[in-house]
Tab-separated table of N, CA and C and ligand atoms in Angstrom:
chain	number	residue	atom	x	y	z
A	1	UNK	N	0.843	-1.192	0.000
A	1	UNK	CA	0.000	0.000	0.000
A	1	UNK	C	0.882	1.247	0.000
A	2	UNK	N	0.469	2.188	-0.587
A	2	UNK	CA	1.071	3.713	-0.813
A	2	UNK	C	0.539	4.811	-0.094
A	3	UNK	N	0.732	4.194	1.129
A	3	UNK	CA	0.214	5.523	1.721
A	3	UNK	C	0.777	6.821	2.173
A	4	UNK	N	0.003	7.788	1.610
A	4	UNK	CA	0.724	9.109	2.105
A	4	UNK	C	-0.054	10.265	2.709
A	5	UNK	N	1.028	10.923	3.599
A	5	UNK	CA	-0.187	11.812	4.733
A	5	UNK	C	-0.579	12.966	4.011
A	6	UNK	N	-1.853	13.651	4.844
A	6	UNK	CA	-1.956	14.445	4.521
A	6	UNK	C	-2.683	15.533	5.345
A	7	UNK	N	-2.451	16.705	5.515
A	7	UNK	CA	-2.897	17.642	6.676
A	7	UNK	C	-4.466	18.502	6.431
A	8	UNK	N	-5.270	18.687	6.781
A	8	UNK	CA	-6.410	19.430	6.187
A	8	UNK	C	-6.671	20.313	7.613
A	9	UNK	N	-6.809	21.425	7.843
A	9	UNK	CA	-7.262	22.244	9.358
A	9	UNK	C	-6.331	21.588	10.217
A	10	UNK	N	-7.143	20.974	11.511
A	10	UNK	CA	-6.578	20.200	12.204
A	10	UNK	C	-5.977	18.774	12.370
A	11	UNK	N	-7.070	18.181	11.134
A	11	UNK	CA	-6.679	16.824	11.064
A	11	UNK	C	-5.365	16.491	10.390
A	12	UNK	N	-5.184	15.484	10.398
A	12	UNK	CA	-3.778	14.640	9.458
A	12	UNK	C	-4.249	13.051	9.475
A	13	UNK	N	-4.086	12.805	8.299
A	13	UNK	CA	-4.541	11.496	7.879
A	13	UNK	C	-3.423	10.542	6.970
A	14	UNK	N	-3.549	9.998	6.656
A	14	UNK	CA	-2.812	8.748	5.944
A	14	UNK	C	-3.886	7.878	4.854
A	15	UNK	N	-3.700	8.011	3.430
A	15	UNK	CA	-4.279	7.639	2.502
A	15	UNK	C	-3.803	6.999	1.391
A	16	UNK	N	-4.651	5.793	0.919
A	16	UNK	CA	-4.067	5.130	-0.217
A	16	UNK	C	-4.863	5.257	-1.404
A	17	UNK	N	-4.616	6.491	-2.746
A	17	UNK	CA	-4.926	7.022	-3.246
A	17	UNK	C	-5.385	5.839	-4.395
A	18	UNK	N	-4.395	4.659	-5.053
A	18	UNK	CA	-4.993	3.928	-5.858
A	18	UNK	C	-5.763	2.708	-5.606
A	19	UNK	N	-5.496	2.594	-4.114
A	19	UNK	CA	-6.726	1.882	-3.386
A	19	UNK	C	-7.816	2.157	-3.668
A	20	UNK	N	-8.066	3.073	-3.445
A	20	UNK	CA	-9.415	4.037	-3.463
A	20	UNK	C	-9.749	4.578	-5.030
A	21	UNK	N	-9.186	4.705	-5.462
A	21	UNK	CA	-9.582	4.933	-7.296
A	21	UNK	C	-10.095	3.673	-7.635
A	22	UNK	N	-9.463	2.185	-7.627
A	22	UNK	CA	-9.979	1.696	-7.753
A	22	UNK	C	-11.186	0.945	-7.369
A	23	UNK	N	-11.283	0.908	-5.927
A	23	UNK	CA	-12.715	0.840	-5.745
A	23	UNK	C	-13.926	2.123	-6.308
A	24	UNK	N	-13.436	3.032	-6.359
A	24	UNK	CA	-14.606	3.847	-7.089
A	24	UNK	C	-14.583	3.315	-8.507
A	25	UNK	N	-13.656	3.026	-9.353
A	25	UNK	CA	-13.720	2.875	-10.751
A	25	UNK	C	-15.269	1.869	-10.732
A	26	UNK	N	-15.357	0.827	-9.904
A	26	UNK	CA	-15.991	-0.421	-9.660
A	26	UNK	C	-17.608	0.174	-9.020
A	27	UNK	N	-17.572	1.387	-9.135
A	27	UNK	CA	-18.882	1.711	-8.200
A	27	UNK	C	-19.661	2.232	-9.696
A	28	UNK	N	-21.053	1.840	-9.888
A	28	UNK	CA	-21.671	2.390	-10.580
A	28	UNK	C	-22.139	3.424	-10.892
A	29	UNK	N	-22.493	4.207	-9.469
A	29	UNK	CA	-23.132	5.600	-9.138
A	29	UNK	C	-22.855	5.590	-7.870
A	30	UNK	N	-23.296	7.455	-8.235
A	30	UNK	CA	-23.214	8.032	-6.584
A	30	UNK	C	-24.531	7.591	-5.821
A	31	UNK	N	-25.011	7.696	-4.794
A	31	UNK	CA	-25.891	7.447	-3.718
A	31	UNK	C	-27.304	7.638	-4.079
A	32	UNK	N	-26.885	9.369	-4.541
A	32	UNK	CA	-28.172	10.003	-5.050
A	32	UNK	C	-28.836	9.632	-6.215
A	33	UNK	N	-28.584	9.109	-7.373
A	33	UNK	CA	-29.327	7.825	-8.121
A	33	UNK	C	-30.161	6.886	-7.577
A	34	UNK	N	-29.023	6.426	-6.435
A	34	UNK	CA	-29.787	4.623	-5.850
A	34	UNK	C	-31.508	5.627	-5.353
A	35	UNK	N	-31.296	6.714	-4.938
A	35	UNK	CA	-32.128	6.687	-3.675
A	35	UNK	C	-33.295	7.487	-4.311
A	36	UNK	N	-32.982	8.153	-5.219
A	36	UNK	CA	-33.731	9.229	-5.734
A	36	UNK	C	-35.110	10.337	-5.219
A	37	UNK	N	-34.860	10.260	-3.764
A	37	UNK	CA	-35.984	11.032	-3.051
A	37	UNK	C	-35.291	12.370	-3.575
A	38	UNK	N	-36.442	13.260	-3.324
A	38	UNK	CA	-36.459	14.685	-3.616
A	38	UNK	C	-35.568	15.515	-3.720
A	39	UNK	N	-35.082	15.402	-2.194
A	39	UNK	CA	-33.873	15.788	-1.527
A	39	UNK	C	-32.649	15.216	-2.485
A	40	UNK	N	-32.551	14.296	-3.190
A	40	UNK	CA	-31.264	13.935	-3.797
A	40	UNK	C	-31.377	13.973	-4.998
A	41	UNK	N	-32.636	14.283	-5.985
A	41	UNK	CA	-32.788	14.890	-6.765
A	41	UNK	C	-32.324	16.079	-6.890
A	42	UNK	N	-32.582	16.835	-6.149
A	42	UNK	CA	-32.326	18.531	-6.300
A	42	UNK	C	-30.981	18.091	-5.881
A	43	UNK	N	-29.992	17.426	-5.724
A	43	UNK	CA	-28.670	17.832	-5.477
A	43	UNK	C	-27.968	16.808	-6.452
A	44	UNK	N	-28.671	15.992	-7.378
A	44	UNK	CA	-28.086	15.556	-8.411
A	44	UNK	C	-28.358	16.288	-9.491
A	45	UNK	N	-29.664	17.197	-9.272
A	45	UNK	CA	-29.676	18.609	-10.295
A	45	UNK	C	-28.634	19.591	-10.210
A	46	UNK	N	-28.053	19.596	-9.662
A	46	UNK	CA	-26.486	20.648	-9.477
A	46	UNK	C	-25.490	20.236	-9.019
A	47	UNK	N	-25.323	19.227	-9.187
A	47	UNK	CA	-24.348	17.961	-8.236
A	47	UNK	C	-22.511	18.755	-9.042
A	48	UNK	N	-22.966	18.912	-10.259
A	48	UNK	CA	-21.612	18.864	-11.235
A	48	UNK	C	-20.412	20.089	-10.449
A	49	UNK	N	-21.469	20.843	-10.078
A	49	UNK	CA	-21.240	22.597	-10.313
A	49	UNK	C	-21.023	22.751	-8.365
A	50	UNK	N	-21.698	21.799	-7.462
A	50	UNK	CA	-22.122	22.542	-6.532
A	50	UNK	C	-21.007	22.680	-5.518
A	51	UNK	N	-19.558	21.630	-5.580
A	51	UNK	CA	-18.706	21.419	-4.923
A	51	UNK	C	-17.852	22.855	-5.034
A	52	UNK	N	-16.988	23.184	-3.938
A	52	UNK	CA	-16.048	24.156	-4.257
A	52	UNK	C	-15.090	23.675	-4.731
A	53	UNK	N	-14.243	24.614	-6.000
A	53	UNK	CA	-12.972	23.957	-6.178
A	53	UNK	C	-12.192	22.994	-4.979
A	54	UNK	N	-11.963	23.718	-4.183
A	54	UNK	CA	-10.846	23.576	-3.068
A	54	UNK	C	-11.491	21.908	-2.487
A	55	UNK	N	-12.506	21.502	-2.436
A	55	UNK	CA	-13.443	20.685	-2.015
A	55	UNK	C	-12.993	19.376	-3.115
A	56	UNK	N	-13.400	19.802	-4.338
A	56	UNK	CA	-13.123	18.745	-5.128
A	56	UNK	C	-11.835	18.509	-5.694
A	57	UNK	N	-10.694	19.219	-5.532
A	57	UNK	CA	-9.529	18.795	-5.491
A	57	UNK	C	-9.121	17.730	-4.581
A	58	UNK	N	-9.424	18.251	-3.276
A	58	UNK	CA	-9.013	17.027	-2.143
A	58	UNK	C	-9.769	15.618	-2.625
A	59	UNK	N	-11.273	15.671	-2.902
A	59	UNK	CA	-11.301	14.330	-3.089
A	59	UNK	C	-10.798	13.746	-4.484
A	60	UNK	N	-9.980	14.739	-5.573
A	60	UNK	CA	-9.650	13.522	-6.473
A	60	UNK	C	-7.737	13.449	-5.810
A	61	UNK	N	-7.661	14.097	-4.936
A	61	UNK	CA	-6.272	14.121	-4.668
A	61	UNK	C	-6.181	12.515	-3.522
A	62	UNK	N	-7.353	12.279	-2.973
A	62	UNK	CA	-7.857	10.780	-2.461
A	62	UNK	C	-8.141	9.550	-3.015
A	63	UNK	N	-8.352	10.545	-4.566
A	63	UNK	CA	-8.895	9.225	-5.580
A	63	UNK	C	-9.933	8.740	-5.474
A	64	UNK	N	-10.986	10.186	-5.227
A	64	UNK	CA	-12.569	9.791	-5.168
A	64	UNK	C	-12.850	10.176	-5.871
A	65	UNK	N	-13.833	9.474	-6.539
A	65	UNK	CA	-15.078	10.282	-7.963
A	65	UNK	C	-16.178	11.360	-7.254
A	66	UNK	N	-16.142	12.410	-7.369
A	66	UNK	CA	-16.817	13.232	-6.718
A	66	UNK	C	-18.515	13.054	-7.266
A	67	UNK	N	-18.740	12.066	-8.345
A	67	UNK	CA	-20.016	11.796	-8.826
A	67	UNK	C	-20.184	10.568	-7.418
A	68	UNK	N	-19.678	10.158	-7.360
A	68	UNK	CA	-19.629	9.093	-6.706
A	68	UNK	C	-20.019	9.091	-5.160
A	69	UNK	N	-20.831	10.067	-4.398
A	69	UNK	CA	-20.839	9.754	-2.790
A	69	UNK	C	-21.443	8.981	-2.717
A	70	UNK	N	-20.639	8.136	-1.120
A	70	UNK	CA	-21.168	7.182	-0.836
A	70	UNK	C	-22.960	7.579	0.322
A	71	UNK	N	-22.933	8.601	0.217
A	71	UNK	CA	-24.507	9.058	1.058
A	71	UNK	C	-24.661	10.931	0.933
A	72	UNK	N	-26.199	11.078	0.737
A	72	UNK	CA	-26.251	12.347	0.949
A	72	UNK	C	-27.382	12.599	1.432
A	73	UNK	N	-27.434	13.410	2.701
A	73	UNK	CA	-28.643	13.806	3.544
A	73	UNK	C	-29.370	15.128	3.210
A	74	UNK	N	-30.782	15.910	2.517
A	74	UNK	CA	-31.230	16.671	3.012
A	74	UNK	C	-31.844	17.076	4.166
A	75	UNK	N	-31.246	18.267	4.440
A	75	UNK	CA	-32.338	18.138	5.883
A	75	UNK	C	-33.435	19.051	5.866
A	76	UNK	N	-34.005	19.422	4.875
A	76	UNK	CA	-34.588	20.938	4.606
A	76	UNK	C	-34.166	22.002	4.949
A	77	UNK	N	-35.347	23.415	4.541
A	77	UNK	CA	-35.047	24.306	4.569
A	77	UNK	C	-34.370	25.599	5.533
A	78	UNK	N	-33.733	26.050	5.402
A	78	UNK	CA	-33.229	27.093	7.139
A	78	UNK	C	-34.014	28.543	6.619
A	79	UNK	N	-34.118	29.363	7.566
A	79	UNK	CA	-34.218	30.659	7.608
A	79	UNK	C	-33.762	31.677	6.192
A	80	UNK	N	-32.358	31.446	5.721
A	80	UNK	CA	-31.691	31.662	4.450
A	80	UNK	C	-32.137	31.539	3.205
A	81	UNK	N	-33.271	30.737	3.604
A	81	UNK	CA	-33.741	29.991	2.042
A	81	UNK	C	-32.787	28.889	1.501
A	82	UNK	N	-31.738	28.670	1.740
A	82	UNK	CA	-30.985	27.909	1.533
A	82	UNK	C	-31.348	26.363	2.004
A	83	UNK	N	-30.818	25.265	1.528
A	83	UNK	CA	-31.289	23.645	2.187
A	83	UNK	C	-30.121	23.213	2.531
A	84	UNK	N	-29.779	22.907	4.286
A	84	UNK	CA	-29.143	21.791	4.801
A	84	UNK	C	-28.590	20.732	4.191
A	85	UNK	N	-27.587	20.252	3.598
A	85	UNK	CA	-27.278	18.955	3.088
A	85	UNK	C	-26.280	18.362	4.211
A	86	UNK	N	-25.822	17.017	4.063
A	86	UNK	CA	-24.742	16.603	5.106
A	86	UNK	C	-24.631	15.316	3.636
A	87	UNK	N	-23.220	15.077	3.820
A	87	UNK	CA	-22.608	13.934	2.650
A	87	UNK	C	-21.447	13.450	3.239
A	88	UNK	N	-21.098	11.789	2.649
A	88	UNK	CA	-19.876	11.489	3.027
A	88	UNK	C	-19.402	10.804	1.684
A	89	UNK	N	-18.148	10.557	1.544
A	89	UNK	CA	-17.441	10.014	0.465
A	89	UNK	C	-16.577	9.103	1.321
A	90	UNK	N	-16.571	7.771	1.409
A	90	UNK	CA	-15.284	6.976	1.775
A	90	UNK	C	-14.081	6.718	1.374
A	91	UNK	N	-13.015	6.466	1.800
A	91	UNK	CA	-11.614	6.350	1.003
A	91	UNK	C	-10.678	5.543	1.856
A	92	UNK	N	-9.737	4.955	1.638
A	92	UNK	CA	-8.649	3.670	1.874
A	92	UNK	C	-7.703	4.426	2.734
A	93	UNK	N	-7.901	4.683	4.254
A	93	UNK	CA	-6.980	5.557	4.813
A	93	UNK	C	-7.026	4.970	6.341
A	94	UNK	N	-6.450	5.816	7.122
A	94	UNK	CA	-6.212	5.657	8.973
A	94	UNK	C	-6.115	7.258	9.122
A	95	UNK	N	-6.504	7.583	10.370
A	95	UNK	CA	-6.303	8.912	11.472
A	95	UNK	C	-5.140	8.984	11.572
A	96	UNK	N	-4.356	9.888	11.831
A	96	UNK	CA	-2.920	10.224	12.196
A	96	UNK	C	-3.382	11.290	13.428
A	97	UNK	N	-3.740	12.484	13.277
A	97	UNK	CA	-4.278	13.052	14.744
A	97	UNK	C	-5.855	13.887	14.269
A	98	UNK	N	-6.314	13.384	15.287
A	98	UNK	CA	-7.532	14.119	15.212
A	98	UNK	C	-8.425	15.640	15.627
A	99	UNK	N	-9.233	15.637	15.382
A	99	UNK	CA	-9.762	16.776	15.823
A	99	UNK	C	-11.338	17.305	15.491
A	100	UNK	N	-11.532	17.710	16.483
A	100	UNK	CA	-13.729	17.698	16.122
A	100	UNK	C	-13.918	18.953	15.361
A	101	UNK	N	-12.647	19.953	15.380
A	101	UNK	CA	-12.969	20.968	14.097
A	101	UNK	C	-13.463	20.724	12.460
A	102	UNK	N	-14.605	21.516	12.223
A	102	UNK	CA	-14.908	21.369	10.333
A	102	UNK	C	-14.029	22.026	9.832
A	103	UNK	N	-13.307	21.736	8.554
A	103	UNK	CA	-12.350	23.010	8.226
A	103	UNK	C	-13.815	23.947	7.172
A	104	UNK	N	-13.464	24.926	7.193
A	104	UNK	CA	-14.276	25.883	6.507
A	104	UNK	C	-13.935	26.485	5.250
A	105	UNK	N	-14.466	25.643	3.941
A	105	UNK	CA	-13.922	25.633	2.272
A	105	UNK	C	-14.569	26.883	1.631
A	106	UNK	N	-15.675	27.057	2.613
A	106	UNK	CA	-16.454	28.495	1.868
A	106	UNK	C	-17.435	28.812	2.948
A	107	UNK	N	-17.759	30.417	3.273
A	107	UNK	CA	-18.136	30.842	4.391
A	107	UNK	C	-19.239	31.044	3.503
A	108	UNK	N	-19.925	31.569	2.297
A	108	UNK	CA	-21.612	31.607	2.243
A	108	UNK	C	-21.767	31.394	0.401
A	109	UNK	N	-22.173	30.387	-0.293
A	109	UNK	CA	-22.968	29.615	0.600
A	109	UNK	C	-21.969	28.681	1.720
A	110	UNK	N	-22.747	28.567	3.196
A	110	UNK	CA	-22.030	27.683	3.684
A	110	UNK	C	-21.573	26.311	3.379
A	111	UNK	N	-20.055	26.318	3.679
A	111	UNK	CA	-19.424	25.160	2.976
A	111	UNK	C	-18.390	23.884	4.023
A	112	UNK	N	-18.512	23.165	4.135
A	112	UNK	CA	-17.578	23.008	5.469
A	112	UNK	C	-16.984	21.423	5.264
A	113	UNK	N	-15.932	20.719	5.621
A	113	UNK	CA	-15.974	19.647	5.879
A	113	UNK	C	-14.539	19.386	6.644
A	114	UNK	N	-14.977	17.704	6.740
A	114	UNK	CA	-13.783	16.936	7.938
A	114	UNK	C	-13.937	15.361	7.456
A	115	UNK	N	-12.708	15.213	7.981
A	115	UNK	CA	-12.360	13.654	8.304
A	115	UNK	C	-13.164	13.160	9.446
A	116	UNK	N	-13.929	11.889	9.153
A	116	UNK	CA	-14.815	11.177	10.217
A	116	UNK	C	-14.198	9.696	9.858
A	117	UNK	N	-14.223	8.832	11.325
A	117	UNK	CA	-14.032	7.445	10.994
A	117	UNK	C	-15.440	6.842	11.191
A	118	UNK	N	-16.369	7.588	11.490
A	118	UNK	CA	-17.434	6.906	11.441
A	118	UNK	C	-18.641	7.650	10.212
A	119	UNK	N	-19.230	6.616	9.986
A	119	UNK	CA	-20.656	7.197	9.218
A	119	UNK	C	-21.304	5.955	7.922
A	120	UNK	N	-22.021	6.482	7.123
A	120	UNK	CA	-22.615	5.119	6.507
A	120	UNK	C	-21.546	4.832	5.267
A	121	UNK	N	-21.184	3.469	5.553
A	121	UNK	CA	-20.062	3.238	4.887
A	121	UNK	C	-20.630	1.886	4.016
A	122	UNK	N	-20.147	2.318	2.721
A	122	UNK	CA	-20.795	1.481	2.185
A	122	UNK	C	-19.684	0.226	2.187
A	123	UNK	N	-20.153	-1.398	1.578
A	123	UNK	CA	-19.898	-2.381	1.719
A	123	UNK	C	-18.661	-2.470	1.117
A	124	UNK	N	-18.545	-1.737	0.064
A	124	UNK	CA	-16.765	-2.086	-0.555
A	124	UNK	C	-15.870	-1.422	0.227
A	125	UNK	N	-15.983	-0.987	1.279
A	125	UNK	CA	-14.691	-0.537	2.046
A	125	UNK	C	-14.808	-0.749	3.368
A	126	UNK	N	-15.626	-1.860	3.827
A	126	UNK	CA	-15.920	-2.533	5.117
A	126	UNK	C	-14.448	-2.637	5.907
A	127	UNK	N	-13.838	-3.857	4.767
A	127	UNK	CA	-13.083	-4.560	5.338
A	127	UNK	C	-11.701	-4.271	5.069
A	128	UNK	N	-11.176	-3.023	5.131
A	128	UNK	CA	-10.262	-1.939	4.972
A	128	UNK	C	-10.190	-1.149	6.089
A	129	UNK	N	-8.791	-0.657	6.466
A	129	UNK	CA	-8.938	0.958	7.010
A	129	UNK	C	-9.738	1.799	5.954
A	130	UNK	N	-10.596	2.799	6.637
A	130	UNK	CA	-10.924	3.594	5.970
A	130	UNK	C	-11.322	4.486	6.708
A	131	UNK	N	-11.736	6.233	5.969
A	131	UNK	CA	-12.126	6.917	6.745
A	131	UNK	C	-12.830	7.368	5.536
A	132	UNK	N	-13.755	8.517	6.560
A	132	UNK	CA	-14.690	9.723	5.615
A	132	UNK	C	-14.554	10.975	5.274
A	133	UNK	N	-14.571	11.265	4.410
A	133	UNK	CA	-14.362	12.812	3.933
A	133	UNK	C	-16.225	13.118	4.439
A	134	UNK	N	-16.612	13.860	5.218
A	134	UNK	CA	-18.106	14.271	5.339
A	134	UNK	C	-17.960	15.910	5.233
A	135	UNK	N	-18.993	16.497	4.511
A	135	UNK	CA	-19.278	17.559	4.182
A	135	UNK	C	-20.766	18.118	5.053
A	136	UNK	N	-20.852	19.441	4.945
A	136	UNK	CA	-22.075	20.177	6.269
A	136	UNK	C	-21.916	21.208	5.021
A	137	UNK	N	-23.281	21.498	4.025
A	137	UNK	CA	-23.559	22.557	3.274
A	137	UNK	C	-24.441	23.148	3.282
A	138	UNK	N	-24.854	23.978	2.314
A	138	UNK	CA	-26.110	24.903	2.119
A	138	UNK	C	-25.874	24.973	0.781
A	139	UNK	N	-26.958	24.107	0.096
A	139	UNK	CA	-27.404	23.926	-1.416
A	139	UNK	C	-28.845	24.875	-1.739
A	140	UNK	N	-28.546	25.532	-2.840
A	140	UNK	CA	-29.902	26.274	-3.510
A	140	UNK	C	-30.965	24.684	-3.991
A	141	UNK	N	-32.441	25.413	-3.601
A	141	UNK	CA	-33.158	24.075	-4.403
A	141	UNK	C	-33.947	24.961	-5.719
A	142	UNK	N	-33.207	24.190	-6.586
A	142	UNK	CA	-33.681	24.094	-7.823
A	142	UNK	C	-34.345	23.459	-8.401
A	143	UNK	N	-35.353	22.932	-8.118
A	143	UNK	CA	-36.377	21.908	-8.631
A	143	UNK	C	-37.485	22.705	-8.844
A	144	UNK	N	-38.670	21.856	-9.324
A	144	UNK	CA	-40.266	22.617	-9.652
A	144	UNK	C	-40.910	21.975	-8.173
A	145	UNK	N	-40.648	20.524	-8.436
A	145	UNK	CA	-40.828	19.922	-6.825
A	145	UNK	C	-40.361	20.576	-5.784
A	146	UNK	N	-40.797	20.667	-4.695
A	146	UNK	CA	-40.947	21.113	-3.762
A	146	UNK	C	-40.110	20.146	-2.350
A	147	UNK	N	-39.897	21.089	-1.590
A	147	UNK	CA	-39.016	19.960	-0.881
A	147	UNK	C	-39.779	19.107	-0.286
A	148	UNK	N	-40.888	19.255	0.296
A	148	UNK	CA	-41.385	18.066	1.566
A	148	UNK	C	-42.198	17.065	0.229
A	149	UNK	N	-42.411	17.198	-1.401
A	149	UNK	CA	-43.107	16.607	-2.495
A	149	UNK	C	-43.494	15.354	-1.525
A	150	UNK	N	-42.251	14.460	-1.245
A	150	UNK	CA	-42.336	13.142	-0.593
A	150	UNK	C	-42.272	12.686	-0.003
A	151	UNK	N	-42.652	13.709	1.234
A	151	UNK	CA	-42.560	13.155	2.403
A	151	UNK	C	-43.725	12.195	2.935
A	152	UNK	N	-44.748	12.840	2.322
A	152	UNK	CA	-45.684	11.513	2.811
A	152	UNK	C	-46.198	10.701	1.395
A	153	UNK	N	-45.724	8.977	1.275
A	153	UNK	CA	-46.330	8.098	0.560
A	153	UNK	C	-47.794	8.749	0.277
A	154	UNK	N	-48.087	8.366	-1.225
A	154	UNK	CA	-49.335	9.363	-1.767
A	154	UNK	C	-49.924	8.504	-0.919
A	155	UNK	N	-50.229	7.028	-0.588
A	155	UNK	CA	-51.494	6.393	-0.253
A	155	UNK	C	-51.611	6.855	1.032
A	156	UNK	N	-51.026	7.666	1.961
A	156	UNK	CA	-51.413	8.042	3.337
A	156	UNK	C	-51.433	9.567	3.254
A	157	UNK	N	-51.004	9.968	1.818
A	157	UNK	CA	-51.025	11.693	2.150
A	157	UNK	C	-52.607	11.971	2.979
A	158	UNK	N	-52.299	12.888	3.366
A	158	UNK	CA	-53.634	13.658	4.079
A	158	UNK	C	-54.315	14.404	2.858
A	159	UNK	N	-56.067	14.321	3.158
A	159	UNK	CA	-56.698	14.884	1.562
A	159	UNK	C	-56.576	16.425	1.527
A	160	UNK	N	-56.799	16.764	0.709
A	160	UNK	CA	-56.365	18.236	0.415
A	160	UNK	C	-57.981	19.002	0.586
A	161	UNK	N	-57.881	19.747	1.406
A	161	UNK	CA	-59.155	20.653	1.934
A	161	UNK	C	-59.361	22.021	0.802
A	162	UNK	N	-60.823	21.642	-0.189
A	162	UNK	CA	-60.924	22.049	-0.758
A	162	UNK	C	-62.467	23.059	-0.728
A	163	UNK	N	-62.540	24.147	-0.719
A	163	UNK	CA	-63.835	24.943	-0.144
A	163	UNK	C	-64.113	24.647	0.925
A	164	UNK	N	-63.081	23.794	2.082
A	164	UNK	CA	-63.725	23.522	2.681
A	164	UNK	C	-64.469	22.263	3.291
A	165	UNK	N	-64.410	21.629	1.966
A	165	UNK	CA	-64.303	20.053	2.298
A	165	UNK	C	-63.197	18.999	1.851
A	166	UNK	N	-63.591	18.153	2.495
A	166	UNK	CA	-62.036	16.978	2.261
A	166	UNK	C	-62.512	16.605	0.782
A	167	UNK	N	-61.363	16.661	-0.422
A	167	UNK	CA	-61.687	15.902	-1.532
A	167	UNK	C	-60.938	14.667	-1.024
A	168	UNK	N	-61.655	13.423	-1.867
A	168	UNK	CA	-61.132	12.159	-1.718
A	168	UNK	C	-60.125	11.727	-2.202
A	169	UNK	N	-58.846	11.482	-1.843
A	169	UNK	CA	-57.810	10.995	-2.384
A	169	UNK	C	-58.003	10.193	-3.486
A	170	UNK	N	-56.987	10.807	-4.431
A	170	UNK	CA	-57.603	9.653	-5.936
A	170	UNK	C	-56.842	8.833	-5.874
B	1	LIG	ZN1	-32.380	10.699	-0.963
């Protein structure tokens, strides 16, 4: 293995860059495909564009496909108008020293991330050292859909009160 360190804010890590290329080569898609709720729609609608430089350098400097996360959370809307996201990308590495600081890639829109050894890790890098690149953002929603569209399964949505009375769910 080729591993080599590397410093980001506080952390320092240790990474094996063609480890990790090649398990992404082997991955079909990023997360937001498999899952396709709302929330990962609107961030596979700007997915290309939405990373900061400085952001997507580090992960191909890891030998991650930045199409490629292994999870991405909306959490809805804040005050800003802006939408909560949280994401992780896995990669072929160990901790060297730690630290609970986010480093901060862009102050608005807010942009932030860190090294985590924990979070949802998908199955091809179980049985490896590995760690997480996780990201804490604020994504514009660009969709016609709406954010909560799916939150409730149509067959339990609540009926829509119309003059006044309940129309019947079709
Ligand atoms: Zn989703």
């Amino acid at each position: 293995m080729a591993m080599r360190d590397l410093t980001v804010g506080e952390q320092t890590i240790r990474y094996d860059a063609d480890a990790t290329a090649a398990i992404y080569r082997g991955l079909g898609n990023g997360w937001a495909e498999d899952c396709g709720c709302v929330g990962c729609r609107n961030f596979l609608a700007q997915r290309s564009e939405i990373y900061p430089a400085a952001f997507r350098d580090l992960l191909l400097q890891l030998g991650i496909d930045p199409n490629k996360e292994s999870e991405v959370v909306a959490d809805g809307p804040m005050e800003n108008g802006l939408h909560h996201y949280g994401g992780w990308f896995f990669f072929i590495g160990e901790m060297v020293s730690d630290s609970e600081c986010l480093s901060i890639v862009r102050e608005a829109p807010c942009f932030e991330c860190s090294f985590a050894r924990f979070g949802p890790c998908p199955k091809e890098f179980r049985d490896r050292p590995r760690l997480a690149v996780q990201f804490n953002a604020h994504f514009r929603w660009v969709l016609s859909d709406s954010w909560d569209s799916d939150l409730w399964p149509a067959a339990v949505r609540p009926p829509k009160v119309i003059d006044g009375h309940k129309s019947d769910p079709a």
